[in-house]
Amino acid sequence: NAGVMQNPRHLVRRRGQEARLRCSPMKGHSHVYWYRQLPEEGLKFMVYLQKENIIDESGMPKERFSAEFPKEGPSILRIQQVVRGDSAAYFCASSPTVDTQYFGPGTRLTVL
Amino acid sequence: ELKVEQNPLFLSMQEGKNYTIYCNYSTTSDRLYWYRQDPGKSLESLFVLLSNGAVKQEGRLMASLDTKARLSTLHITAAVHDLSATYFCAVDMVGAQKLVFGQGTRLTINP
């Protein structure tokens, strides 16, 4: 059983461009979570999704950030018009139910 | 608002010594987790603690939970260099499916 998969692993964008981060949960997992880790800090919750539903987006910035988990395909975290402060590692986690979350390898976003 | 605090934030120790990392949290929680993170890598799940008095051990690491004191400890016995990493505790918010993480403890074990 493959683990949580994220791509790309590294992403470089210039200010004002869009960043799309993808997450494929573990097989059989229907709950997906996104976290952001700034350098030298712990992870901060962003959003919790189930298939076709956003359950909790209390950690998402109000502007430029959006997330989806369609019926088919991976979950997508989208950042529009990126700024330097968006540079961070973005981790996706999945769980089968209300249970331990398993983390993917992360996408390291660098905004130039 | 649930807050999670770890101490110390940085710990440098000699191989063979014992030490403890502390994790305090501010409100009632369902579960407490310990994760390990190596530089540039993802988080590896170490322990899940579910109830008051829970104790779990894996190799040289032992984690415990006191829900009344809202305190968890991660104890390292006879440290070896391979345990050098950053250790995070994280807590579930009651009724919510999100983890609140501590700041992390960067552990360096010197030969």
Coordinates of N, CA and C in Angstrom, one line a residue:
Chain A
N1 N 0.9 -1.2 0.0 CA 0.0 0.0 0.0 C 0.9 1.2 0.0
A2 N 0.8 2.0 -1.1 CA 1.7 3.2 -1.2 C 1.2 4.2 -0.1
G3 N 2.2 5.0 0.3 CA 1.8 6.0 1.3 C 1.2 7.2 0.6
V4 N 1.0 8.3 1.3 CA 0.5 9.5 0.8 C 1.5 10.1 -0.2
M5 N 1.0 10.5 -1.4 CA 1.9 11.0 -2.4 C 1.6 12.4 -2.7
Q6 N 2.7 13.2 -2.8 CA 2.5 14.6 -3.1 C 3.4 14.9 -4.3
N7 N 2.9 15.8 -5.2 CA 3.8 16.3 -6.2 C 3.4 17.7 -6.6
P8 N 4.3 18.5 -7.1 CA 5.7 18.2 -7.1 C 6.4 18.2 -5.7
R9 N 7.6 17.7 -5.6 CA 8.3 17.7 -4.3 C 8.9 19.1 -4.1
H10 N 9.3 19.7 -5.2 CA 9.8 21.1 -5.1 C 9.2 21.9 -6.2
L11 N 8.9 23.1 -5.9 CA 8.2 24.0 -6.8 C 8.7 25.4 -6.7
V12 N 9.2 26.0 -7.8 CA 9.7 27.4 -7.7 C 8.7 28.2 -8.6
R13 N 8.3 29.3 -8.0 CA 7.4 30.2 -8.7 C 7.9 31.7 -8.5
R14 N 7.6 32.5 -9.5 CA 7.9 33.9 -9.3 C 6.7 34.6 -8.7
R15 N 6.9 35.7 -8.1 CA 5.8 36.5 -7.5 C 4.7 36.7 -8.5
G16 N 3.5 36.5 -8.1 CA 2.4 36.8 -9.0 C 1.9 35.5 -9.8
Q17 N 2.7 34.5 -9.8 CA 2.3 33.2 -10.5 C 1.4 32.4 -9.6
E18 N 0.9 31.3 -10.2 CA 0.0 30.4 -9.5 C 0.8 29.2 -9.1
A19 N 0.5 28.6 -8.0 CA 1.1 27.3 -7.5 C 0.0 26.3 -7.3
R20 N 0.2 25.1 -7.9 CA -0.8 24.0 -7.7 C -0.1 22.9 -7.1
L21 N -0.5 22.4 -5.9 CA 0.1 21.3 -5.2 C -0.9 20.2 -5.2
R22 N -0.4 19.0 -5.4 CA -1.3 17.8 -5.5 C -1.0 16.8 -4.4
C23 N -2.1 16.2 -4.0 CA -1.9 15.2 -2.9 C -2.8 14.0 -3.2
S24 N -2.3 12.8 -3.3 CA -3.0 11.6 -3.5 C -3.0 10.8 -2.1
P25 N -4.1 10.7 -1.5 CA -4.2 10.0 -0.2 C -3.8 8.5 -0.3
M26 N -3.6 7.9 0.8 CA -3.4 6.5 0.9 C -4.7 5.8 0.4
K27 N -4.5 4.6 -0.2 CA -5.7 3.8 -0.6 C -6.6 3.6 0.5
G28 N -7.9 3.8 0.3 CA -8.9 3.6 1.3 C -9.1 4.8 2.3
H29 N -8.3 5.8 2.1 CA -8.4 7.0 3.0 C -9.3 8.1 2.3
S30 N -10.3 8.5 3.0 CA -11.2 9.5 2.4 C -11.1 10.9 3.0
H31 N -10.2 11.0 4.0 CA -10.0 12.3 4.7 C -8.7 12.8 4.3
V32 N -8.6 14.1 3.9 CA -7.4 14.7 3.5 C -7.2 16.0 4.3
Y33 N -6.0 16.3 4.7 CA -5.7 17.5 5.4 C -4.5 18.2 4.8
W34 N -4.5 19.5 4.8 CA -3.3 20.2 4.4 C -2.7 21.1 5.5
Y35 N -1.4 21.0 5.7 CA -0.7 21.8 6.7 C 0.4 22.6 6.0
R36 N 0.8 23.7 6.6 CA 1.9 24.5 6.1 C 3.0 24.6 7.2
Q37 N 4.2 24.4 6.8 CA 5.3 24.6 7.8 C 6.3 25.6 7.3
L38 N 6.4 26.7 8.0 CA 7.3 27.8 7.8 C 8.7 27.3 8.3
P39 N 9.8 27.9 7.8 CA 11.1 27.5 8.3 C 11.2 27.6 9.8
E40 N 11.8 26.5 10.4 CA 12.0 26.5 11.9 C 10.8 26.6 12.7
E41 N 9.6 26.2 12.1 CA 8.4 26.2 12.9 C 7.7 24.9 12.8
G42 N 6.7 24.7 13.7 CA 5.8 23.6 13.6 C 4.8 23.7 12.5
L43 N 4.0 22.6 12.2 CA 3.1 22.6 11.2 C 1.8 23.4 11.7
K44 N 1.2 24.1 10.7 CA -0.1 24.8 11.0 C -1.2 24.3 10.1
F45 N -2.3 23.9 10.7 CA -3.4 23.4 10.0 C -4.0 24.4 9.0
M46 N -4.3 23.9 7.8 CA -4.9 24.8 6.8 C -6.4 24.4 6.5
V47 N -6.6 23.2 6.1 CA -7.9 22.8 5.6 C -8.0 21.3 5.7
Y48 N -9.3 20.8 6.0 CA -9.7 19.4 6.1 C -10.8 19.2 5.1
L49 N -10.6 18.2 4.2 CA -11.5 17.9 3.2 C -11.9 16.4 3.2
Q50 N -13.1 16.1 2.8 CA -13.5 14.8 2.4 C -13.9 14.9 0.9
K51 N -14.2 13.8 0.3 CA -14.5 13.8 -1.2 C -15.6 14.8 -1.5
E52 N -15.3 15.8 -2.3 CA -16.2 16.8 -2.8 C -16.7 17.7 -1.7
N53 N -16.1 17.7 -0.6 CA -16.6 18.6 0.5 C -15.4 19.2 1.3
I54 N -15.5 20.5 1.6 CA -14.6 21.1 2.5 C -15.2 21.1 3.9
I55 N -14.6 20.4 4.8 CA -15.2 20.2 6.1 C -14.8 21.4 7.1
D56 N -13.5 21.8 7.0 CA -13.0 22.8 7.9 C -11.9 23.5 7.2
E57 N -12.1 24.8 6.9 CA -11.1 25.6 6.3 C -10.6 26.8 7.2
S58 N -10.7 26.6 8.4 CA -10.4 27.6 9.4 C -9.0 28.1 9.4
G59 N -8.1 27.3 8.8 CA -6.7 27.7 8.8 C -6.2 28.3 7.5
M60 N -7.1 28.4 6.5 CA -6.8 28.9 5.2 C -6.8 30.4 5.2
P61 N -5.8 31.0 4.6 CA -5.9 32.5 4.4 C -7.1 32.8 3.6
K62 N -7.7 34.0 3.9 CA -9.0 34.3 3.2 C -8.9 34.6 1.7
E63 N -7.7 35.0 1.3 CA -7.5 35.3 -0.1 C -6.4 34.5 -0.7
R64 N -6.6 34.2 -2.0 CA -5.6 33.6 -2.8 C -5.4 32.1 -2.7
F65 N -5.9 31.5 -1.6 CA -5.7 30.1 -1.3 C -7.1 29.4 -1.5
S66 N -7.0 28.2 -2.1 CA -8.2 27.4 -2.2 C -7.8 25.9 -2.3
A67 N -8.7 25.1 -1.9 CA -8.4 23.6 -1.9 C -9.7 22.9 -2.4
E68 N -9.4 21.7 -3.0 CA -10.5 20.9 -3.4 C -10.1 19.4 -3.3
F69 N -11.0 18.5 -3.3 CA -10.8 17.1 -3.3 C -12.0 16.5 -4.1
P70 N -11.7 16.4 -5.4 CA -12.8 16.0 -6.3 C -13.1 14.5 -6.1
K71 N -14.2 14.1 -6.7 CA -14.7 12.8 -6.7 C -13.6 11.8 -7.3
E72 N -13.0 12.3 -8.4 CA -11.9 11.5 -9.0 C -10.7 12.4 -9.0
G73 N -9.5 11.7 -8.7 CA -8.3 12.5 -8.8 C -7.8 13.0 -7.4
P74 N -6.6 13.6 -7.4 CA -6.0 14.0 -6.2 C -6.7 15.3 -5.6
S75 N -6.3 15.5 -4.4 CA -6.6 16.8 -3.8 C -5.7 17.9 -4.3
I76 N -6.2 19.1 -4.5 CA -5.4 20.2 -5.0 C -5.4 21.3 -4.0
L77 N -4.2 21.8 -3.7 CA -4.1 23.1 -3.0 C -3.6 24.1 -4.0
R78 N -4.4 25.2 -4.1 CA -4.1 26.2 -5.2 C -3.8 27.5 -4.5
I79 N -2.7 28.1 -4.9 CA -2.3 29.4 -4.4 C -2.1 30.4 -5.6
Q80 N -3.0 31.4 -5.6 CA -2.9 32.3 -6.7 C -2.1 33.5 -6.3
Q81 N -1.4 34.1 -7.3 CA -0.6 35.3 -7.2 C 0.3 35.2 -6.0
V82 N 1.2 34.2 -6.0 CA 2.0 33.9 -4.9 C 2.9 35.1 -4.5
V83 N 3.2 35.2 -3.2 CA 4.1 36.2 -2.7 C 5.2 35.5 -1.9
R84 N 6.3 36.2 -1.6 CA 7.4 35.6 -1.0 C 7.1 34.9 0.4
G85 N 6.1 35.5 1.1 CA 5.7 34.9 2.3 C 5.0 33.5 2.2
D86 N 4.7 33.1 1.0 CA 4.1 31.8 0.8 C 5.1 30.7 0.7
S87 N 6.4 31.1 0.7 CA 7.4 30.1 0.6 C 7.4 29.3 1.9
A88 N 7.3 28.0 1.8 CA 7.1 27.1 2.9 C 7.1 25.7 2.4
A89 N 7.0 24.7 3.4 CA 6.7 23.3 3.0 C 5.3 23.1 3.3
Y90 N 4.6 22.5 2.3 CA 3.2 22.2 2.4 C 3.0 20.7 2.5
F91 N 2.4 20.2 3.6 CA 2.3 18.8 3.8 C 0.8 18.4 3.7
C92 N 0.6 17.3 3.1 CA -0.7 16.7 3.0 C -0.7 15.5 3.9
A93 N -1.8 15.2 4.6 CA -2.0 14.0 5.4 C -3.3 13.4 5.0
S94 N -3.5 12.1 5.3 CA -4.7 11.4 5.0 C -5.0 10.5 6.2
S95 N -6.3 10.1 6.3 CA -6.7 9.2 7.3 C -7.9 8.4 6.8
P96 N -8.2 7.2 7.3 CA -9.3 6.4 6.8 C -10.6 6.9 7.4
T97 N -10.6 7.3 8.7 CA -11.7 7.8 9.4 C -11.2 8.8 10.4
V98 N -11.8 9.0 11.5 CA -11.3 9.8 12.6 C -10.2 9.1 13.2
D99 N -8.9 9.2 12.7 CA -7.9 8.4 13.1 C -6.5 9.0 12.9
T100 N -5.5 8.3 13.2 CA -4.1 8.8 13.0 C -4.0 9.3 11.5
Q101 N -3.3 10.5 11.4 CA -3.1 11.1 10.1 C -1.7 10.7 9.7
Y102 N -1.6 10.3 8.4 CA -0.3 9.9 7.8 C 0.1 10.9 6.8
F103 N 1.3 11.4 7.0 CA 1.8 12.5 6.2 C 2.5 12.1 5.0
G104 N 2.4 12.9 3.9 CA 3.1 12.8 2.7 C 4.5 13.4 2.8
P105 N 5.3 13.3 1.8 CA 6.7 13.9 1.8 C 6.7 15.4 1.8
G106 N 5.6 16.0 1.4 CA 5.6 17.5 1.3 C 6.0 18.1 0.0
T107 N 5.6 19.3 -0.2 CA 6.0 20.1 -1.4 C 6.7 21.3 -0.9
R108 N 7.9 21.5 -1.3 CA 8.6 22.7 -0.8 C 8.5 23.8 -1.9
L109 N 7.7 24.9 -1.5 CA 7.5 26.0 -2.5 C 8.4 27.1 -2.2
T110 N 9.1 27.5 -3.2 CA 10.0 28.7 -3.1 C 9.4 29.8 -4.1
V111 N 9.2 30.9 -3.5 CA 8.7 32.1 -4.4 C 9.9 33.1 -4.5
L112 N 10.2 33.3 -5.8 CA 11.4 34.2 -6.0 C 10.9 35.7 -6.1
Chain B
E1 N -8.9 28.7 22.4 CA -8.0 28.3 21.4 C -7.0 27.3 22.0
L2 N -6.9 26.2 21.4 CA -5.9 25.2 21.9 C -4.5 25.6 21.5
K3 N -3.6 25.6 22.5 CA -2.2 25.9 22.3 C -1.4 24.7 22.8
V4 N -0.3 24.5 22.1 CA 0.6 23.4 22.5 C 2.0 23.9 22.6
E5 N 2.6 23.7 23.7 CA 4.0 24.2 23.9 C 4.9 23.1 24.3
Q6 N 6.1 23.1 23.6 CA 7.1 22.1 23.9 C 8.3 22.8 24.6
N7 N 9.0 22.1 25.4 CA 10.3 22.5 25.9 C 11.1 21.4 26.3
P8 N 12.5 21.5 26.0 CA 13.1 22.7 25.4 C 12.9 22.7 23.9
L9 N 13.2 23.9 23.3 CA 13.1 24.0 21.9 C 14.4 23.4 21.2
F10 N 15.5 23.5 21.9 CA 16.7 23.0 21.4 C 17.4 22.2 22.5
L11 N 17.9 21.1 22.1 CA 18.6 20.2 23.1 C 19.8 19.5 22.4
S12 N 20.9 19.8 23.1 CA 22.2 19.1 22.6 C 22.7 18.2 23.7
M13 N 22.9 17.0 23.4 CA 23.2 16.1 24.5 C 24.3 15.1 24.0
Q14 N 24.9 14.4 24.9 CA 25.9 13.5 24.6 C 25.3 12.1 24.4
E15 N 25.9 11.3 23.6 CA 25.5 9.9 23.5 C 25.5 9.2 24.9
G16 N 24.6 8.4 25.1 CA 24.6 7.6 26.3 C 23.8 8.3 27.4
K17 N 23.4 9.5 27.3 CA 22.7 10.2 28.4 C 21.2 10.1 28.2
N18 N 20.5 10.4 29.3 CA 19.0 10.4 29.2 C 18.5 11.8 29.3
Y19 N 17.4 12.0 28.6 CA 16.7 13.3 28.7 C 15.3 13.2 28.4
T20 N 14.5 14.3 28.7 CA 13.1 14.3 28.6 C 12.6 15.6 27.8
I21 N 11.7 15.4 26.9 CA 11.1 16.5 26.2 C 9.7 16.6 26.7
Y22 N 9.2 17.9 27.0 CA 7.9 18.1 27.6 C 7.0 18.7 26.6
C23 N 5.7 18.3 26.7 CA 4.7 18.9 25.8 C 3.4 19.2 26.7
N24 N 3.1 20.5 26.8 CA 2.0 21.0 27.5 C 0.9 21.5 26.5
Y25 N -0.4 21.2 26.8 CA -1.4 21.7 26.0 C -2.5 22.3 26.8
S26 N -3.3 23.2 26.2 CA -4.1 24.1 27.1 C -5.5 23.7 27.3
T27 N -6.1 22.8 26.5 CA -7.5 22.4 26.7 C -7.6 20.9 26.5
T28 N -8.8 20.4 26.8 CA -9.1 19.0 26.7 C -8.9 18.5 25.3
S29 N -8.3 17.3 25.2 CA -8.0 16.8 23.8 C -8.4 15.3 23.8
D30 N -8.6 14.8 22.6 CA -8.9 13.4 22.4 C -7.6 12.6 22.4
R31 N -6.6 13.0 21.6 CA -5.4 12.2 21.4 C -4.2 13.1 21.4
L32 N -3.0 12.5 21.7 CA -1.8 13.2 21.6 C -0.8 12.4 20.8
Y33 N -0.1 13.0 19.9 CA 0.8 12.3 19.0 C 2.2 12.9 19.2
W34 N 3.2 12.0 18.9 CA 4.6 12.4 18.8 C 5.0 12.0 17.4
Y35 N 5.7 13.0 16.8 CA 6.2 12.8 15.4 C 7.7 13.1 15.4
R36 N 8.4 12.5 14.5 CA 9.8 12.8 14.3 C 10.0 13.3 12.9
Q37 N 10.8 14.4 12.7 CA 11.1 14.9 11.4 C 12.6 15.1 11.2
D38 N 13.1 14.5 10.2 CA 14.5 14.7 9.8 C 14.6 15.9 8.9
P39 N 15.7 16.6 8.8 CA 15.8 17.8 7.9 C 15.4 17.5 6.5
G40 N 14.5 18.4 6.0 CA 14.0 18.2 4.6 C 13.1 17.1 4.4
K41 N 12.7 16.4 5.4 CA 11.8 15.2 5.2 C 10.4 15.4 5.8
S42 N 9.6 14.4 5.7 CA 8.2 14.5 6.2 C 8.2 14.0 7.6
L43 N 7.0 13.9 8.2 CA 6.9 13.5 9.6 C 6.6 12.0 9.7
E44 N 7.3 11.4 10.6 CA 7.2 10.0 10.9 C 6.4 9.9 12.2
S45 N 5.3 9.1 12.2 CA 4.6 8.9 13.4 C 5.3 8.0 14.4
L46 N 5.5 8.5 15.6 CA 6.1 7.7 16.6 C 5.1 7.0 17.6
F47 N 4.3 7.8 18.2 CA 3.4 7.3 19.2 C 2.0 8.1 19.1
V48 N 1.0 7.3 19.5 CA -0.4 7.9 19.7 C -0.8 7.6 21.1
L49 N -1.1 8.6 21.9 CA -1.5 8.3 23.3 C -3.0 8.7 23.4
L50 N -3.8 7.8 23.9 CA -5.2 8.0 23.9 C -5.9 8.3 25.2
S51 N -5.2 7.9 26.3 CA -5.9 8.0 27.6 C -4.9 8.4 28.7
N52 N -5.5 8.8 29.8 CA -4.7 9.2 30.9 C -3.8 8.1 31.4
G53 N -2.6 8.3 31.7 CA -1.7 7.3 32.2 C -1.1 6.4 31.1
A54 N -1.5 6.7 29.8 CA -0.9 5.8 28.7 C 0.6 6.0 28.7
V55 N 1.2 4.9 28.4 CA 2.7 4.8 28.3 C 3.0 3.9 27.1
K56 N 3.8 4.4 26.2 CA 4.2 3.6 25.1 C 5.7 3.7 24.9
Q57 N 6.3 2.6 24.5 CA 7.8 2.5 24.3 C 8.2 1.9 23.0
E58 N 9.2 2.5 22.4 CA 9.7 1.9 21.2 C 11.2 2.2 21.2
G59 N 12.0 1.1 21.4 CA 13.4 1.3 21.4 C 13.8 2.2 22.6
R60 N 14.6 3.2 22.3 CA 15.1 4.1 23.3 C 14.1 5.2 23.6
L61 N 13.0 5.3 23.0 CA 12.0 6.3 23.2 C 10.8 5.8 24.0
M62 N 10.4 6.6 25.0 CA 9.2 6.3 25.7 C 8.3 7.5 25.9
A63 N 7.0 7.4 25.6 CA 6.1 8.5 25.7 C 5.0 8.2 26.7
S64 N 4.6 9.3 27.5 CA 3.6 9.1 28.5 C 2.6 10.3 28.4
L65 N 1.4 10.1 29.0 CA 0.4 11.1 28.9 C -0.3 11.2 30.3
D66 N -0.4 12.5 30.7 CA -1.1 12.8 31.9 C -2.2 13.8 31.5
T67 N -3.4 13.4 31.3 CA -4.5 14.3 30.8 C -4.9 15.3 31.9
K68 N -4.7 14.9 33.1 CA -5.2 15.9 34.2 C -4.2 17.1 34.2
A69 N -2.9 16.8 34.0 CA -2.0 17.9 34.0 C -1.8 18.5 32.6
R70 N -2.5 17.8 31.6 CA -2.3 18.2 30.2 C -0.9 18.3 29.8
L71 N -0.2 17.2 30.1 CA 1.2 17.1 29.9 C 1.6 15.7 29.3
S72 N 2.4 15.7 28.3 CA 3.0 14.5 27.8 C 4.5 14.7 27.8
T73 N 5.2 13.5 28.0 CA 6.7 13.6 28.0 C 7.2 12.5 27.0
L74 N 8.3 12.9 26.4 CA 9.0 11.9 25.5 C 10.4 11.7 26.1
H75 N 10.6 10.5 26.6 CA 11.9 10.3 27.3 C 12.8 9.5 26.4
I76 N 14.1 10.0 26.4 CA 15.1 9.3 25.6 C 16.1 8.7 26.5
T77 N 16.3 7.4 26.3 CA 17.2 6.6 27.2 C 18.5 6.3 26.4
A78 N 19.6 6.6 27.0 CA 20.9 6.2 26.5 C 21.0 6.6 25.0
A79 N 20.9 7.9 24.8 CA 20.8 8.5 23.4 C 21.9 8.0 22.5
V80 N 21.5 7.8 21.2 CA 22.5 7.5 20.2 C 22.3 8.5 19.1
H81 N 23.4 8.7 18.3 CA 23.4 9.8 17.3 C 22.2 9.7 16.3
D82 N 21.8 8.5 16.0 CA 20.7 8.3 15.0 C 19.4 8.9 15.5
L83 N 19.3 9.3 16.8 CA 18.1 9.9 17.3 C 18.0 11.4 17.0
S84 N 19.1 12.0 16.5 CA 19.1 13.4 16.2 C 18.1 13.7 15.1
A85 N 17.2 14.6 15.5 CA 16.0 15.0 14.6 C 15.3 16.1 15.3
T86 N 14.2 16.5 14.7 CA 13.3 17.4 15.4 C 12.0 16.6 15.8
Y87 N 11.6 16.8 17.0 CA 10.5 16.0 17.5 C 9.3 17.0 17.8
F88 N 8.2 16.6 17.3 CA 6.9 17.4 17.5 C 5.9 16.6 18.3
C89 N 5.2 17.3 19.2 CA 4.0 16.7 19.7 C 2.9 17.5 19.0
A90 N 1.7 16.8 18.9 CA 0.5 17.4 18.3 C -0.7 16.8 19.0
V91 N -1.7 17.7 19.1 CA -2.9 17.3 19.8 C -4.1 17.5 18.9
D92 N -5.1 16.5 19.0 CA -6.4 16.7 18.3 C -7.2 17.6 19.1
M93 N -7.9 18.5 18.4 CA -8.9 19.3 19.0 C -10.2 18.5 19.2
V94 N -10.8 18.6 20.3 CA -12.0 17.8 20.6 C -13.1 18.3 19.6
G95 N -13.7 17.3 18.9 CA -14.8 17.7 18.0 C -14.3 18.2 16.7
A96 N -13.0 18.3 16.5 CA -12.5 18.8 15.2 C -11.4 17.8 14.7
Q97 N -11.3 17.8 13.4 CA -10.4 16.9 12.8 C -9.1 17.6 12.4
K98 N -8.4 18.2 13.3 CA -7.2 18.9 12.9 C -6.2 18.8 14.1
L99 N -5.0 18.7 13.7 CA -3.9 18.6 14.7 C -3.3 20.0 15.0
V100 N -3.1 20.3 16.2 CA -2.4 21.5 16.6 C -1.0 21.1 17.1
F101 N 0.0 21.6 16.5 CA 1.4 21.2 16.7 C 2.1 22.1 17.7
G102 N 3.0 21.5 18.5 CA 4.0 22.3 19.2 C 5.1 22.8 18.3
Q103 N 5.9 23.6 18.8 CA 7.0 24.3 18.0 C 8.1 23.4 17.6
G104 N 8.1 22.2 18.2 CA 9.2 21.3 17.9 C 10.4 21.4 18.8
T105 N 11.1 20.3 19.0 CA 12.3 20.3 19.8 C 13.4 19.7 18.9
R106 N 14.4 20.6 18.6 CA 15.5 20.1 17.8 C 16.5 19.4 18.7
L107 N 16.7 18.2 18.5 CA 17.5 17.3 19.3 C 18.8 17.0 18.5
T108 N 20.0 17.3 19.1 CA 21.3 17.0 18.5 C 22.0 16.1 19.5
I109 N 22.4 15.0 19.0 CA 23.2 14.0 19.9 C 24.6 13.9 19.4
N110 N 25.5 14.3 20.3 CA 26.9 14.3 19.9 C 27.6 13.1 20.3
P111 N 28.5 12.6 19.4 CA 29.2 11.3 19.8 C 30.1 11.5 21.0

